Amino acid sequence: MLGKRKFPENGTQIILNKKRKIQTAPVAKNALMQLNEIKPGLEFQFVAQSGPVHAPTFIMSVEVNGTKFEGQGPTKKAARLSAAEKALKSFVQFPNASEAHKALGRQVVNDGDFTSDNAEASNDVLFNNFETNSENGTSCEILPKDKNGMNNLPKARKSVVPSVPDGKNPVMILNELRPSLKYDFVKEHGESHAKHFVMSVVVDGIKFEGSGRNKKLAKSRAAQMALTKLFNLDFSTHPGTKPVPKESHTNVPQELADLVSRLVLEKFCELTDNLTSPYARRKVLSGIVMTTSDNAENATVISVSTGTKCINGEYMSDQGLAVNDCHAEVIGRRSLMRYLYFQLGKHLSGNRLEKESSIFQEKEGGGFMLKPNIHFHLYISTSPCGDSRIFSPHEAAQEVEGGDKHPNRKARGQLRTKIESGEGTIPVTSSGGIQTWDGILEGERLLTMSCSDKIARWNVLGIQGSLLSHFIEPVYFDSLILGSLYHGDHLSRAVYSRISNIENIPPPFRHNQPFMSGISNPESRQPRKAPNFAVNWCVGDAGLEVINTMTGKTEQGASSQVCKQAFFKRFLQLCGKIPTLTGQSVTPLPKVYADAKVTVMEYQTAKQQMYLAFQNAGLGRWLKKPIEQDHFFVSPS
């Protein structure tokens, strides 16, 4: 109907048509619109947000036919569209590529030969390309019939093993490869503010377990372990997070890292009454696990320890009664030394079965060596202090391509020392010169080499120390597992590669390169004050021993079972009663601790070569404790 006529001043007639609709081209429907037409009333849920404030990434999800689809994008709208595309793609087929392009909101380019029989051959290519460009979307097989009565829907395409995870959730990938899997809740553990759940799934007759801060994450970890074990999928997203393999041919499986971590955490929970004990408070937890086969079967926790501080200088002992360094990994290694002494002591027995139960076997020519397939694995809940830790927190998340972007910076690899009664490290160049006994008693700070430096030392000299080197070949860690702040480049440099220039190491010593890896469920940072105690436990102990980190002794004032004097007494009990590795005379027995240490010339030579390697690399000089602390006597019992 025509509106009223109006005659303007210029005499031109204007006809107002209020009801006539202007004809426009139809709007192309995107995936979200198409999905709402097919499945009206769907609700999209916000899942998570990540990334910096100026460039966030949103994840949205939608449930269709009982299956959850997720998509991500720089905005919530883009994330919803991505999720809708994945949902559509799982059960909608289009008659041709043009219709598919329209449904996905893309421009149709008609430059092909439409008379060709192969004109529609690009349908699969379209969806394959779309699948590659979608980072976090997921797709699963949809049941042929849903609650709305939609029948005869086409089946999802048969999945093949992807070459890379392609950003998909491990549970979705595993469900495509092995449909209808059932996940079972195993248990929960941890402190109230840091609960951990364990879920399991059986795939091809093999049971896989995963742990996480919630059940969803635990399921994802279990699926990830199954995909890694059965389909060789690598879920390391950044080069810095990838495991560092051993130099030797022995291959340590990736899942060993999670196994070692879980065993240590479970033992710590057991020793602290499910973390209800006041001594469950800790910032760093360390443990050592022993395996007796290459497939990690029959793994046994040998030691568990916590601690982050060193002794106060005024409490140093000139009788070897105080523990100087109460950091968790150092205390854990000393607990392992107790275990080695105990295993050697079995060879004092006249019982053949007792001797055969030892992890050591006699070596031709004298001394002992580990039996085949005996391996020790060190777990630390965070990166060891010093060179390994100071570069790891921010760089692991920022590096996308390549590893350490600045490997030649002068600060990289420097020897560092711990601070007396505190936390953190400083370079040795600012630490001063030789430490003296009277200087420390007058107020100079007592400095101790960092844990990164000590682990680098253990990879040359072994973890058995100089006294045990009288009897056994060097014992090295087979793997080093970190619970958080793992960065392969920084860790391998700190504990191995920065002294790759080391030369003239006398046999049987060598430069050991352990397997290094993080775990699939890293520990979250817990900002809290470090306790003033450290605990240690070794297999066979009834409970934890608690050490006051300020005094280096137990809370009752007694000497610790891992102090120098305790080890010297155990050494004297073995001298002259079991064969030595060097074949040297063991009579008369050394009465001074320092004299017993310097007797093994190969050990001392290897140590000097290690010091020289650090100096030649321009990384500083190894700082030693005052020599007076080793000049003590012990009467053999």
mmCIF file of N, CA, C and O in Angstrom, residues 417-451:
data_model
loop_
_atom_site.group_PDB
_atom_site.id
_atom_site.type_symbol
_atom_site.label_atom_id
_atom_site.label_comp_id
_atom_site.label_asym_id
_atom_site.label_seq_id
_atom_site.Cartn_x
_atom_site.Cartn_y
_atom_site.Cartn_z
ATOM 1 N N THR A 417 76.164 -20.602 45.493
ATOM 2 C CA THR A 417 76.161 -21.091 46.872
ATOM 3 C C THR A 417 74.841 -20.737 47.561
ATOM 4 O O THR A 417 74.211 -19.728 47.251
ATOM 5 N N LYS A 418 74.460 -21.589 48.513
ATOM 6 C CA LYS A 418 73.286 -21.319 49.340
ATOM 7 C C LYS A 418 73.652 -20.340 50.455
ATOM 8 O O LYS A 418 74.821 -20.216 50.827
ATOM 9 N N ILE A 419 72.628 -19.713 50.970
ATOM 10 C CA ILE A 419 72.824 -18.726 52.014
ATOM 11 C C ILE A 419 72.524 -19.338 53.379
ATOM 12 O O ILE A 419 71.561 -20.076 53.543
ATOM 13 N N GLU A 420 73.334 -19.027 54.354
ATOM 14 C CA GLU A 420 73.181 -19.568 55.702
ATOM 15 C C GLU A 420 71.801 -19.271 56.282
ATOM 16 O O GLU A 420 71.339 -18.128 56.264
ATOM 17 N N SER A 421 71.124 -20.330 56.768
ATOM 18 C CA SER A 421 69.831 -20.233 57.440
ATOM 19 C C SER A 421 68.750 -19.577 56.588
ATOM 20 O O SER A 421 67.756 -19.079 57.116
ATOM 21 N N GLY A 422 68.937 -19.542 55.287
ATOM 22 C CA GLY A 422 67.934 -18.931 54.428
ATOM 23 C C GLY A 422 67.734 -19.728 53.157
ATOM 24 O O GLY A 422 68.163 -20.879 53.043
ATOM 25 N N GLU A 423 67.046 -19.118 52.195
ATOM 26 C CA GLU A 423 66.778 -19.759 50.926
ATOM 27 C C GLU A 423 67.333 -18.894 49.794
ATOM 28 O O GLU A 423 67.544 -17.699 49.951
ATOM 29 N N GLY A 424 67.533 -19.512 48.627
ATOM 30 C CA GLY A 424 68.098 -18.801 47.496
ATOM 31 C C GLY A 424 69.595 -19.024 47.380
ATOM 32 O O GLY A 424 70.242 -19.554 48.292
ATOM 33 N N THR A 425 70.163 -18.627 46.238
ATOM 34 C CA THR A 425 71.588 -18.828 45.973
ATOM 35 C C THR A 425 72.210 -17.565 45.396
ATOM 36 O O THR A 425 71.518 -16.711 44.842
ATOM 37 N N ILE A 426 73.531 -17.459 45.523
ATOM 38 C CA ILE A 426 74.292 -16.351 44.955
ATOM 39 C C ILE A 426 75.504 -16.927 44.220
ATOM 40 O O ILE A 426 75.988 -18.006 44.566
ATOM 41 N N PRO A 427 76.017 -16.235 43.181
ATOM 42 C CA PRO A 427 77.188 -16.752 42.448
ATOM 43 C C PRO A 427 78.414 -16.814 43.341
ATOM 44 O O PRO A 427 78.581 -16.011 44.264
ATOM 45 N N VAL A 428 79.288 -17.766 43.065
ATOM 46 C CA VAL A 428 80.489 -17.915 43.900
ATOM 47 C C VAL A 428 81.419 -16.722 43.753
ATOM 48 O O VAL A 428 82.216 -16.445 44.648
ATOM 49 N N THR A 429 81.334 -16.000 42.641
ATOM 50 C CA THR A 429 82.214 -14.846 42.449
ATOM 51 C C THR A 429 81.953 -13.763 43.478
ATOM 52 O O THR A 429 82.843 -12.967 43.778
ATOM 53 N N SER A 430 80.724 -13.733 44.035
ATOM 54 C CA SER A 430 80.399 -12.738 45.053
ATOM 55 C C SER A 430 80.392 -13.342 46.447
ATOM 56 O O SER A 430 79.947 -12.716 47.398
ATOM 57 N N SER A 431 80.879 -14.562 46.552
ATOM 58 C CA SER A 431 80.824 -15.260 47.836
ATOM 59 C C SER A 431 82.078 -15.077 48.675
ATOM 60 O O SER A 431 82.105 -15.479 49.832
ATOM 61 N N GLY A 432 83.122 -14.515 48.123
ATOM 62 C CA GLY A 432 84.362 -14.380 48.874
ATOM 63 C C GLY A 432 85.309 -15.522 48.568
ATOM 64 O O GLY A 432 85.130 -16.290 47.636
ATOM 65 N N GLY A 433 86.351 -15.649 49.382
ATOM 66 C CA GLY A 433 87.372 -16.662 49.129
ATOM 67 C C GLY A 433 87.187 -17.890 49.985
ATOM 68 O O GLY A 433 86.097 -18.413 50.134
ATOM 69 N N ILE A 434 88.308 -18.320 50.607
ATOM 70 C CA ILE A 434 88.296 -19.536 51.415
ATOM 71 C C ILE A 434 87.540 -19.288 52.718
ATOM 72 O O ILE A 434 87.685 -18.243 53.353
ATOM 73 N N GLN A 435 86.728 -20.276 53.115
ATOM 74 C CA GLN A 435 86.000 -20.171 54.375
ATOM 75 C C GLN A 435 86.875 -20.701 55.505
ATOM 76 O O GLN A 435 87.462 -21.778 55.393
ATOM 77 N N THR A 436 86.942 -19.965 56.589
ATOM 78 C CA THR A 436 87.752 -20.366 57.743
ATOM 79 C C THR A 436 86.867 -20.587 58.950
ATOM 80 O O THR A 436 85.802 -19.972 59.095
ATOM 81 N N TRP A 437 87.318 -21.472 59.822
ATOM 82 C CA TRP A 437 86.536 -21.838 60.999
ATOM 83 C C TRP A 437 86.333 -20.636 61.923
ATOM 84 O O TRP A 437 85.207 -20.334 62.335
ATOM 85 N N ASP A 438 87.428 -19.934 62.242
ATOM 86 C CA ASP A 438 87.289 -18.799 63.154
ATOM 87 C C ASP A 438 86.529 -17.652 62.514
ATOM 88 O O ASP A 438 85.818 -16.909 63.199
ATOM 89 N N GLY A 439 86.660 -17.488 61.184
ATOM 90 C CA GLY A 439 85.926 -16.422 60.511
ATOM 91 C C GLY A 439 84.419 -16.626 60.605
ATOM 92 O O GLY A 439 83.663 -15.677 60.832
ATOM 93 N N ILE A 440 83.991 -17.857 60.442
ATOM 94 C CA ILE A 440 82.561 -18.156 60.523
ATOM 95 C C ILE A 440 82.059 -17.994 61.946
ATOM 96 O O ILE A 440 80.968 -17.455 62.185
ATOM 97 N N LEU A 441 82.844 -18.424 62.935
ATOM 98 C CA LEU A 441 82.432 -18.259 64.326
ATOM 99 C C LEU A 441 82.356 -16.791 64.718
ATOM 100 O O LEU A 441 81.598 -16.420 65.633
ATOM 101 N N GLU A 442 83.113 -15.944 64.030
ATOM 102 C CA GLU A 442 83.076 -14.508 64.327
ATOM 103 C C GLU A 442 81.963 -13.787 63.575
ATOM 104 O O GLU A 442 81.784 -12.582 63.756
ATOM 105 N N GLY A 443 81.235 -14.505 62.710
ATOM 106 C CA GLY A 443 80.076 -13.864 62.095
ATOM 107 C C GLY A 443 80.009 -13.931 60.579
ATOM 108 O O GLY A 443 79.009 -13.488 59.997
ATOM 109 N N GLU A 444 81.051 -14.443 59.914
ATOM 110 C CA GLU A 444 80.956 -14.579 58.463
ATOM 111 C C GLU A 444 79.919 -15.641 58.109
ATOM 112 O O GLU A 444 79.752 -16.638 58.821
ATOM 113 N N ARG A 445 79.220 -15.413 56.984
ATOM 114 C CA ARG A 445 78.185 -16.366 56.589
ATOM 115 C C ARG A 445 78.795 -17.681 56.120
ATOM 116 O O ARG A 445 79.763 -17.691 55.362
ATOM 117 N N LEU A 446 78.192 -18.773 56.571
ATOM 118 C CA LEU A 446 78.610 -20.095 56.115
ATOM 119 C C LEU A 446 77.930 -20.364 54.770
ATOM 120 O O LEU A 446 76.708 -20.296 54.654
ATOM 121 N N LEU A 447 78.718 -20.656 53.768
ATOM 122 C CA LEU A 447 78.201 -20.855 52.416
ATOM 123 C C LEU A 447 78.331 -22.318 52.010
ATOM 124 O O LEU A 447 79.328 -22.971 52.305
ATOM 125 N N THR A 448 77.309 -22.817 51.328
ATOM 126 C CA THR A 448 77.261 -24.212 50.893
ATOM 127 C C THR A 448 76.923 -24.244 49.411
ATOM 128 O O THR A 448 76.061 -23.486 48.952
ATOM 129 N N MET A 449 77.578 -25.107 48.658
ATOM 130 C CA MET A 449 77.320 -25.184 47.219
ATOM 131 C C MET A 449 75.869 -25.584 46.955
ATOM 132 O O MET A 449 75.254 -26.342 47.703
ATOM 133 N N SER A 450 75.312 -25.043 45.860
ATOM 134 C CA SER A 450 73.907 -25.269 45.533
ATOM 135 C C SER A 450 73.644 -26.728 45.169
ATOM 136 O O SER A 450 74.564 -27.496 44.852
ATOM 137 N N CYS A 451 72.363 -27.102 45.198
ATOM 138 C CA CYS A 451 71.990 -28.480 44.871
ATOM 139 C C CYS A 451 72.276 -28.810 43.411
ATOM 140 O O CYS A 451 72.640 -29.944 43.083
#
